[in-house]
mmCIF file of C-alpha atoms in Angstrom:
data_model
loop_
_atom_site.group_PDB
_atom_site.id
_atom_site.type_symbol
_atom_site.label_atom_id
_atom_site.label_comp_id
_atom_site.label_asym_id
_atom_site.label_seq_id
_atom_site.Cartn_x
_atom_site.Cartn_y
_atom_site.Cartn_z
ATOM 1 C CA MET A 1 212.378 -82.455 -76.447
ATOM 2 C CA ASN A 2 213.102 -79.457 -74.497
ATOM 3 C CA LYS A 3 210.951 -76.726 -73.082
ATOM 4 C CA LEU A 4 212.988 -74.187 -75.008
ATOM 5 C CA ASN A 5 211.661 -75.583 -78.067
ATOM 6 C CA LEU A 6 208.648 -76.235 -76.731
ATOM 7 C CA ARG A 7 207.863 -72.682 -76.041
ATOM 8 C CA LEU A 8 209.118 -71.460 -79.997
ATOM 9 C CA ILE A 9 206.588 -74.424 -81.276
ATOM 10 C CA ILE A 10 204.045 -72.514 -79.571
ATOM 11 C CA ILE A 11 204.635 -68.827 -79.995
ATOM 12 C CA VAL A 12 205.454 -70.212 -83.882
ATOM 13 C CA LEU A 13 201.685 -71.372 -84.013
ATOM 14 C CA SER A 14 200.020 -68.376 -82.489
ATOM 15 C CA SER A 15 201.678 -66.410 -84.808
ATOM 16 C CA ILE A 16 201.054 -68.245 -87.820
ATOM 17 C CA SER A 17 197.411 -68.494 -86.879
ATOM 18 C CA ALA A 18 197.535 -64.323 -86.293
ATOM 19 C CA HIS A 19 198.995 -63.845 -89.534
ATOM 20 C CA PHE A 20 196.622 -65.607 -91.374
ATOM 21 C CA SER A 21 193.631 -63.171 -89.958
ATOM 22 C CA THR A 22 191.309 -62.573 -92.219
ATOM 23 C CA GLN A 23 189.112 -60.311 -90.003
ATOM 24 C CA ALA A 24 189.488 -56.663 -91.033
ATOM 25 C CA GLN A 25 190.456 -54.276 -88.497
ATOM 26 C CA ASN A 26 193.108 -50.977 -88.981
ATOM 27 C CA LYS A 27 195.721 -51.588 -85.611
ATOM 28 C CA VAL A 28 197.016 -54.889 -84.823
ATOM 29 C CA VAL A 29 196.880 -53.398 -81.054
ATOM 30 C CA ASP A 30 193.201 -53.218 -81.710
ATOM 31 C CA ARG A 31 193.083 -57.476 -81.373
ATOM 32 C CA PHE A 32 194.522 -57.902 -78.312
ATOM 33 C CA THR A 33 192.512 -57.907 -75.069
ATOM 34 C CA ILE A 34 193.533 -58.753 -70.992
ATOM 35 C CA ARG A 35 191.173 -61.284 -69.121
ATOM 36 C CA LYS A 36 191.963 -63.686 -66.445
ATOM 37 C CA SER A 37 191.555 -67.039 -69.211
ATOM 38 C CA PHE A 38 190.914 -67.583 -72.283
ATOM 39 C CA GLN A 39 189.499 -71.626 -71.780
ATOM 40 C CA THR A 40 186.096 -71.249 -71.559
ATOM 41 C CA LYS A 41 183.840 -68.510 -72.250
ATOM 42 C CA GLU A 42 183.116 -67.467 -68.542
ATOM 43 C CA ASP A 43 187.045 -66.753 -67.909
ATOM 44 C CA TRP A 44 186.364 -65.228 -71.785
ATOM 45 C CA ALA A 45 183.999 -62.438 -69.544
ATOM 46 C CA LYS A 46 186.270 -62.214 -66.317
ATOM 47 C CA PRO A 47 189.195 -59.786 -65.482
ATOM 48 C CA ALA A 48 192.245 -60.222 -64.418
ATOM 49 C CA VAL A 49 193.338 -60.297 -60.760
ATOM 50 C CA ILE A 50 196.517 -59.092 -58.875
ATOM 51 C CA THR A 51 197.403 -58.516 -55.432
ATOM 52 C CA PHE A 52 201.172 -57.769 -53.961
ATOM 53 C CA THR A 53 202.915 -58.315 -51.367
ATOM 54 C CA LYS A 54 206.440 -56.652 -50.043
ATOM 55 C CA PRO A 55 207.089 -56.722 -46.122
ATOM 56 C CA GLN A 56 209.995 -55.109 -45.192
ATOM 57 C CA GLU A 57 212.315 -58.246 -44.270
ATOM 58 C CA LYS A 58 210.396 -61.199 -45.956
ATOM 59 C CA SER A 59 209.849 -62.074 -49.303
ATOM 60 C CA ALA A 60 207.220 -60.773 -52.013
ATOM 61 C CA SER A 61 204.038 -62.562 -52.510
ATOM 62 C CA TRP A 62 201.674 -62.927 -55.918
ATOM 63 C CA LEU A 63 198.602 -63.792 -56.458
ATOM 64 C CA LEU A 64 197.997 -63.249 -60.663
ATOM 65 C CA ASP A 65 195.640 -64.952 -62.931
ATOM 66 C CA MET A 66 195.787 -63.112 -66.201
ATOM 67 C CA ALA A 67 195.435 -63.580 -69.674
ATOM 68 C CA ILE A 68 196.661 -61.964 -73.045
ATOM 69 C CA GLY A 69 194.358 -62.606 -75.788
ATOM 70 C CA TYR A 70 195.400 -61.669 -79.610
ATOM 71 C CA SER A 71 191.704 -61.778 -81.579
ATOM 72 C CA ALA A 72 192.943 -63.664 -84.803
ATOM 73 C CA TYR A 73 189.822 -64.084 -85.920
ATOM 74 C CA HIS A 74 185.596 -63.558 -85.644
ATOM 75 C CA HIS A 75 183.370 -64.283 -88.291
ATOM 76 C CA PRO A 76 181.343 -61.989 -89.126
ATOM 77 C CA GLN A 77 177.921 -63.136 -87.853
ATOM 78 C CA GLY A 78 180.214 -64.161 -84.458
ATOM 79 C CA THR A 79 179.510 -68.053 -85.260
ATOM 80 C CA LEU A 80 183.215 -68.535 -84.550
ATOM 81 C CA SER A 81 186.009 -66.919 -82.913
ATOM 82 C CA VAL A 82 189.947 -67.930 -82.806
ATOM 83 C CA ILE A 83 192.768 -66.548 -80.062
ATOM 84 C CA PRO A 84 195.844 -67.595 -79.751
ATOM 85 C CA TYR A 85 196.541 -66.472 -76.273
ATOM 86 C CA MET A 86 199.148 -66.323 -73.416
ATOM 87 C CA GLU A 87 198.399 -67.021 -69.486
ATOM 88 C CA LEU A 88 200.360 -66.853 -66.035
ATOM 89 C CA HIS A 89 198.735 -67.748 -63.117
ATOM 90 C CA ARG A 90 200.962 -67.517 -59.929
ATOM 91 C CA ASN A 91 199.853 -67.757 -56.294
ATOM 92 C CA THR A 92 202.461 -67.346 -53.193
ATOM 93 C CA LEU A 93 200.093 -66.575 -50.412
ATOM 94 C CA ILE A 94 198.450 -69.782 -50.175
ATOM 95 C CA ASP A 95 199.840 -73.530 -48.447
ATOM 96 C CA LYS A 96 200.754 -75.146 -51.509
ATOM 97 C CA PRO A 97 201.883 -72.113 -54.473
ATOM 98 C CA GLN A 98 200.659 -72.161 -58.047
ATOM 99 C CA SER A 99 202.815 -70.837 -59.999
ATOM 100 C CA VAL A 100 201.909 -71.769 -64.329
ATOM 101 C CA TRP A 101 202.371 -70.738 -67.248
ATOM 102 C CA ILE A 102 200.003 -71.764 -70.279
ATOM 103 C CA GLY A 103 199.978 -70.628 -74.235
ATOM 104 C CA GLY A 104 198.054 -72.100 -76.902
ATOM 105 C CA VAL A 105 195.040 -71.370 -78.882
ATOM 106 C CA ALA A 106 191.447 -70.714 -78.113
ATOM 107 C CA THR A 107 188.458 -71.383 -80.551
ATOM 108 C CA GLU A 108 184.673 -70.737 -79.585
ATOM 109 C CA TRP A 109 182.095 -71.766 -82.492
ATOM 110 C CA ARG A 110 178.549 -71.956 -82.305
ATOM 111 C CA MET A 111 176.946 -74.528 -85.078
ATOM 112 C CA ASN A 112 174.065 -73.607 -86.052
ATOM 113 C CA SER A 113 172.489 -69.655 -86.611
ATOM 114 C CA LEU A 114 169.516 -68.710 -83.797
ATOM 115 C CA GLU A 115 167.809 -67.139 -87.124
ATOM 116 C CA HIS A 116 166.844 -70.722 -88.673
ATOM 117 C CA LYS A 117 167.406 -72.619 -85.173
ATOM 118 C CA LYS A 118 165.627 -72.460 -82.072
ATOM 119 C CA TRP A 119 168.861 -73.657 -80.097
ATOM 120 C CA SER A 120 172.633 -74.699 -81.026
ATOM 121 C CA PRO A 121 175.443 -76.464 -79.575
ATOM 122 C CA ILE A 122 179.014 -74.365 -78.679
ATOM 123 C CA LEU A 123 182.064 -75.516 -78.775
ATOM 124 C CA VAL A 124 184.796 -74.588 -76.768
ATOM 125 C CA GLN A 125 188.044 -76.089 -78.051
ATOM 126 C CA SER A 126 191.584 -75.498 -76.325
ATOM 127 C CA PHE A 127 195.086 -76.499 -77.265
ATOM 128 C CA LYS A 128 197.911 -75.461 -75.160
ATOM 129 C CA PHE A 129 201.623 -75.963 -73.856
ATOM 130 C CA MET A 130 201.478 -75.870 -69.662
ATOM 131 C CA GLU A 131 204.477 -74.935 -67.241
ATOM 132 C CA ASP A 132 204.046 -75.761 -63.662
ATOM 133 C CA LYS A 133 207.257 -74.345 -62.052
ATOM 134 C CA VAL A 134 206.400 -75.655 -58.753
ATOM 135 C CA LYS A 135 206.037 -79.450 -60.026
ATOM 136 C CA GLN A 136 208.858 -78.980 -62.305
ATOM 137 C CA ASN A 137 207.064 -80.977 -65.277
ATOM 138 C CA ALA A 138 205.699 -79.405 -69.036
ATOM 139 C CA SER A 139 202.497 -80.699 -70.810
ATOM 140 C CA PHE A 140 200.736 -80.367 -73.883
ATOM 141 C CA GLN A 141 196.868 -80.181 -73.151
ATOM 142 C CA SER A 142 193.131 -79.700 -74.697
ATOM 143 C CA ASN A 143 190.019 -79.817 -73.850
ATOM 144 C CA PHE A 144 186.826 -80.084 -75.740
ATOM 145 C CA TYR A 145 183.990 -78.584 -73.802
ATOM 146 C CA LEU A 146 179.927 -78.480 -74.863
ATOM 147 C CA THR A 147 177.629 -75.992 -74.116
ATOM 148 C CA PRO A 148 173.830 -75.269 -75.773
ATOM 149 C CA VAL A 149 172.527 -71.782 -76.409
ATOM 150 C CA PHE A 150 168.699 -71.109 -77.229
ATOM 151 C CA ALA A 151 167.053 -68.134 -79.149
ATOM 152 C CA PHE A 152 166.674 -65.234 -76.739
ATOM 153 C CA LYS A 153 162.742 -64.656 -75.751
ATOM 154 C CA ASP A 154 163.141 -62.281 -72.928
ATOM 155 C CA MET A 155 164.117 -61.906 -69.906
ATOM 156 C CA ASN A 156 160.478 -63.157 -67.999
ATOM 157 C CA PRO A 157 161.728 -65.316 -64.992
ATOM 158 C CA LYS A 158 159.844 -68.371 -66.501
ATOM 159 C CA TYR A 159 162.718 -69.208 -68.341
ATOM 160 C CA PHE A 160 165.330 -68.937 -65.721
ATOM 161 C CA TRP A 161 165.625 -72.937 -66.460
ATOM 162 C CA ILE A 162 167.004 -72.233 -70.028
ATOM 163 C CA PRO A 163 171.038 -72.536 -69.921
ATOM 164 C CA ASN A 164 173.198 -69.279 -71.221
ATOM 165 C CA HIS A 165 169.388 -67.245 -71.346
ATOM 166 C CA PRO A 166 169.367 -64.479 -68.636
ATOM 167 C CA VAL A 167 166.243 -62.993 -66.639
ATOM 168 C CA SER A 168 165.322 -60.728 -64.447
ATOM 169 C CA LEU A 169 164.127 -61.973 -61.477
ATOM 170 C CA GLY A 170 162.572 -58.508 -59.990
ATOM 171 C CA SER A 171 164.117 -54.985 -60.193
ATOM 172 C CA ARG A 172 166.786 -56.625 -57.509
ATOM 173 C CA LEU A 173 168.396 -58.540 -59.395
ATOM 174 C CA SER A 174 169.433 -60.772 -62.881
ATOM 175 C CA PHE A 175 170.132 -64.662 -63.792
ATOM 176 C CA VAL A 176 172.168 -66.263 -66.246
ATOM 177 C CA TYR A 177 173.549 -69.877 -65.518
ATOM 178 C CA THR A 178 176.214 -71.687 -68.010
ATOM 179 C CA PRO A 179 176.236 -75.737 -67.411
ATOM 180 C CA TYR A 180 179.228 -77.584 -69.693
ATOM 181 C CA ILE A 181 180.263 -81.106 -70.735
ATOM 182 C CA GLY A 182 183.481 -82.410 -71.670
ATOM 183 C CA ILE A 183 186.976 -83.846 -71.991
ATOM 184 C CA GLU A 184 189.710 -83.016 -71.333
ATOM 185 C CA ASN A 185 193.996 -84.696 -72.338
ATOM 186 C CA GLU A 186 196.729 -83.960 -70.512
ATOM 187 C CA ASN A 187 200.187 -85.522 -72.459
ATOM 188 C CA ARG A 188 203.353 -84.702 -70.092
ATOM 189 C CA THR A 189 206.301 -84.225 -72.157
ATOM 190 C CA TYR A 190 208.491 -83.073 -69.413
ATOM 191 C CA THR A 191 208.758 -84.263 -66.029
ATOM 192 C CA GLU A 192 211.258 -84.212 -62.381
ATOM 193 C CA THR A 193 210.814 -88.171 -61.968
ATOM 194 C CA HIS A 194 209.747 -91.117 -64.202
ATOM 195 C CA LEU A 195 206.759 -91.095 -61.429
ATOM 196 C CA SER A 196 204.923 -87.964 -62.848
ATOM 197 C CA ALA A 197 205.390 -88.734 -66.597
ATOM 198 C CA GLY A 198 202.176 -90.157 -68.938
ATOM 199 C CA ASN A 199 198.758 -89.356 -69.977
ATOM 200 C CA ILE A 200 195.877 -88.034 -68.168
ATOM 201 C CA TYR A 201 192.353 -88.955 -69.897
ATOM 202 C CA ARG A 202 189.457 -86.910 -67.954
ATOM 203 C CA ALA A 203 185.613 -86.230 -67.658
ATOM 204 C CA PHE A 204 184.174 -82.621 -67.174
ATOM 205 C CA GLY A 205 181.471 -80.976 -66.288
ATOM 206 C CA ARG A 206 180.282 -77.672 -64.857
ATOM 207 C CA ILE A 207 177.621 -75.191 -63.778
ATOM 208 C CA SER A 208 178.921 -71.583 -63.530
ATOM 209 C CA THR A 209 176.026 -69.098 -62.428
ATOM 210 C CA ASP A 210 176.480 -64.886 -62.394
ATOM 211 C CA ILE A 211 173.909 -62.840 -60.884
ATOM 212 C CA THR A 212 174.148 -58.966 -60.895
ATOM 213 C CA PHE A 213 172.148 -56.716 -58.273
ATOM 214 C CA TYR A 214 169.808 -54.083 -59.031
ATOM 215 C CA PRO A 215 170.224 -53.984 -63.360
ATOM 216 C CA SER A 216 167.583 -51.473 -63.199
ATOM 217 C CA ASN A 217 169.129 -48.742 -60.553
ATOM 218 C CA ASN A 218 170.613 -45.889 -62.302
ATOM 219 C CA SER A 219 173.240 -45.763 -59.130
ATOM 220 C CA LEU A 220 174.072 -49.659 -59.196
ATOM 221 C CA LYS A 221 173.512 -50.815 -62.631
ATOM 222 C CA GLY A 222 176.291 -53.236 -63.622
ATOM 223 C CA LYS A 223 178.478 -52.338 -59.908
ATOM 224 C CA LEU A 224 177.682 -55.171 -57.967
ATOM 225 C CA ASP A 225 177.827 -59.012 -58.957
ATOM 226 C CA LEU A 226 177.892 -62.498 -57.468
ATOM 227 C CA SER A 227 179.557 -65.965 -59.669
ATOM 228 C CA LEU A 228 179.484 -68.838 -58.370
ATOM 229 C CA ASP A 229 181.870 -71.673 -60.011
ATOM 230 C CA TRP A 230 181.891 -75.520 -59.895
ATOM 231 C CA GLN A 231 183.997 -78.349 -61.729
ATOM 232 C CA TYR A 232 183.875 -82.028 -61.459
ATOM 233 C CA ARG A 233 186.983 -83.276 -63.097
ATOM 234 C CA TYR A 234 187.201 -87.735 -63.230
ATOM 235 C CA ASN A 235 190.262 -89.309 -64.774
ATOM 236 C CA TYR A 236 188.836 -92.025 -66.750
ATOM 237 C CA TYR A 237 192.212 -93.109 -67.758
ATOM 238 C CA GLN A 238 195.551 -92.425 -66.942
ATOM 239 C CA THR A 239 199.618 -93.832 -67.057
ATOM 240 C CA VAL A 240 200.621 -91.373 -64.641
ATOM 241 C CA SER A 241 201.994 -93.174 -61.571
ATOM 242 C CA ASP A 242 201.810 -90.327 -58.584
ATOM 243 C CA VAL A 243 198.407 -88.979 -59.546
ATOM 244 C CA LYS A 244 196.552 -90.870 -56.571
ATOM 245 C CA ASN A 245 192.640 -88.989 -56.618
ATOM 246 C CA SER A 246 191.110 -90.112 -59.818
ATOM 247 C CA THR A 247 188.360 -86.934 -59.174
ATOM 248 C CA GLN A 248 188.746 -83.161 -58.675
ATOM 249 C CA GLN A 249 186.627 -80.593 -57.773
ATOM 250 C CA PHE A 250 186.554 -77.031 -57.889
ATOM 251 C CA LEU A 251 184.594 -74.406 -56.175
ATOM 252 C CA ASN A 252 184.986 -70.516 -56.746
ATOM 253 C CA THR A 253 182.757 -67.924 -55.032
ATOM 254 C CA SER A 254 183.228 -64.202 -56.008
ATOM 255 C CA LEU A 255 181.739 -61.070 -55.054
ATOM 256 C CA ASN A 256 182.488 -58.376 -57.351
ATOM 257 C CA TYR A 257 181.937 -54.110 -57.273
ATOM 258 C CA THR A 258 182.874 -52.644 -60.313
ATOM 259 C CA PHE A 259 184.343 -49.139 -59.423
ATOM 260 C CA PHE A 260 185.303 -47.989 -62.731
ATOM 261 C CA THR A 261 183.733 -48.526 -66.179
ATOM 262 C CA SER A 262 185.067 -46.000 -69.657
ATOM 263 C CA SER A 263 182.260 -44.817 -72.033
ATOM 264 C CA ASP A 264 182.975 -47.101 -74.438
ATOM 265 C CA GLY A 265 183.479 -49.841 -72.836
ATOM 266 C CA LYS A 266 186.871 -50.287 -73.742
ATOM 267 C CA LYS A 267 188.670 -50.813 -69.727
ATOM 268 C CA MET A 268 186.704 -51.577 -66.147
ATOM 269 C CA SER A 269 188.536 -52.022 -62.431
ATOM 270 C CA GLN A 270 186.506 -53.901 -59.823
ATOM 271 C CA ILE A 271 187.471 -54.807 -56.120
ATOM 272 C CA GLY A 272 186.466 -58.222 -55.271
ATOM 273 C CA PHE A 273 186.143 -61.270 -52.518
ATOM 274 C CA ASP A 274 187.164 -64.060 -53.387
ATOM 275 C CA TYR A 275 186.389 -68.011 -51.968
ATOM 276 C CA THR A 276 188.806 -70.899 -53.906
ATOM 277 C CA ILE A 277 188.278 -74.304 -52.417
ATOM 278 C CA GLY A 278 189.177 -77.869 -54.541
ATOM 279 C CA GLU A 279 191.768 -78.090 -57.175
ATOM 280 C CA ASN A 280 191.975 -77.611 -60.509
ATOM 281 C CA PRO A 281 194.541 -79.434 -62.716
ATOM 282 C CA THR A 282 194.493 -77.285 -65.916
ATOM 283 C CA GLU A 283 195.899 -74.600 -64.154
ATOM 284 C CA GLY A 284 197.931 -76.110 -61.664
ATOM 285 C CA PHE A 285 196.143 -75.492 -58.752
ATOM 286 C CA GLU A 286 196.363 -77.575 -55.789
ATOM 287 C CA LYS A 287 193.626 -79.147 -53.567
ATOM 288 C CA GLN A 288 193.391 -76.422 -50.829
ATOM 289 C CA SER A 289 191.348 -73.184 -49.835
ATOM 290 C CA PHE A 290 191.702 -70.090 -48.892
ATOM 291 C CA TYR A 291 189.842 -66.585 -49.166
ATOM 292 C CA THR A 292 191.592 -63.204 -51.054
ATOM 293 C CA VAL A 293 190.370 -59.815 -51.359
ATOM 294 C CA ALA A 294 191.856 -58.817 -55.137
ATOM 295 C CA LEU A 295 192.117 -56.158 -57.562
ATOM 296 C CA LYS A 296 190.886 -56.972 -60.484
ATOM 297 C CA PHE A 297 191.289 -55.639 -64.157
ATOM 298 C CA ARG A 298 189.514 -55.519 -67.812
ATOM 299 C CA LEU A 299 191.479 -54.252 -70.837
ATOM 300 C CA ASN A 300 191.079 -54.088 -74.578
ATOM 301 C CA LEU A 301 194.065 -52.240 -75.590
ATOM 302 C CA GLY A 302 192.264 -51.220 -79.253
ATOM 303 C CA GLY A 303 189.225 -49.775 -80.629
ATOM 304 C CA ASN A 304 186.779 -52.359 -80.841
ATOM 305 C CA LYS A 305 186.008 -54.892 -77.635
ATOM 306 C CA THR A 306 186.537 -58.742 -77.925
ATOM 307 C CA LYS A 307 183.402 -60.431 -79.119
ATOM 308 C CA VAL A 308 182.177 -63.034 -77.514
ATOM 309 C CA ILE A 309 179.788 -65.291 -79.386
ATOM 310 C CA LEU A 310 177.420 -65.962 -76.309
#
């Protein structure tokens, strides 16, 4: 099966999912939203990133982390969301360039009602096709991640240890963290050499933290934030010969200043300073480190915000 046919399959599946949506909205465009990614809940909340440099006598350089998603289904009580999406990740500013496109369907399912239960597991799933234009391979991938959410108490600092539960640490900052465990699968359907062909199954762990500074200050509220994202992967089974490292770690630290937010909350722009180190095979990012200053933006194209369960 060639790459063109694989792309057509993804497009058709996404179109069918959207066509059979039971969510009632007035305009199709209302369901589209632009984010950094749709592979986890944290990525759904993060804005897209873009940097472009064009020297006069040299080739252009890009940093682009952008995804466009379509809200095909959202349960009225917020227990299930289904979003077909397409992503582009391109970075030519680093030592090992990244050029990847991804198409697939992401779901987020809260298994229990918090009105009747004290907590609920959240299952985040993604089924996707990825083409890596640097490594010259293509693969079908899937991931299954779990994180817990608890019935909200209040923002008292004594609840800081509860996952996915925001707390206020005085007037200077608020804090929330999200742990994940899960598994990932990569089935390579096209490779440049036979050494790159095969399957990879990975165990996955992740802890992300979001800190908002001066949440009660009228002039700084919602403008300054810091996020930390650490990911760990272990290849517990693989048939790919040219993958030598069985473990991969990835760390991203991001300090952002929001200089524009629309009154309806649909549009947001930031300037962000990021430090990234490690590797992330699900986005074709090889082991390396770099700093960047970039423009980030989040956009809902229609009249409603994209709802996130957590």
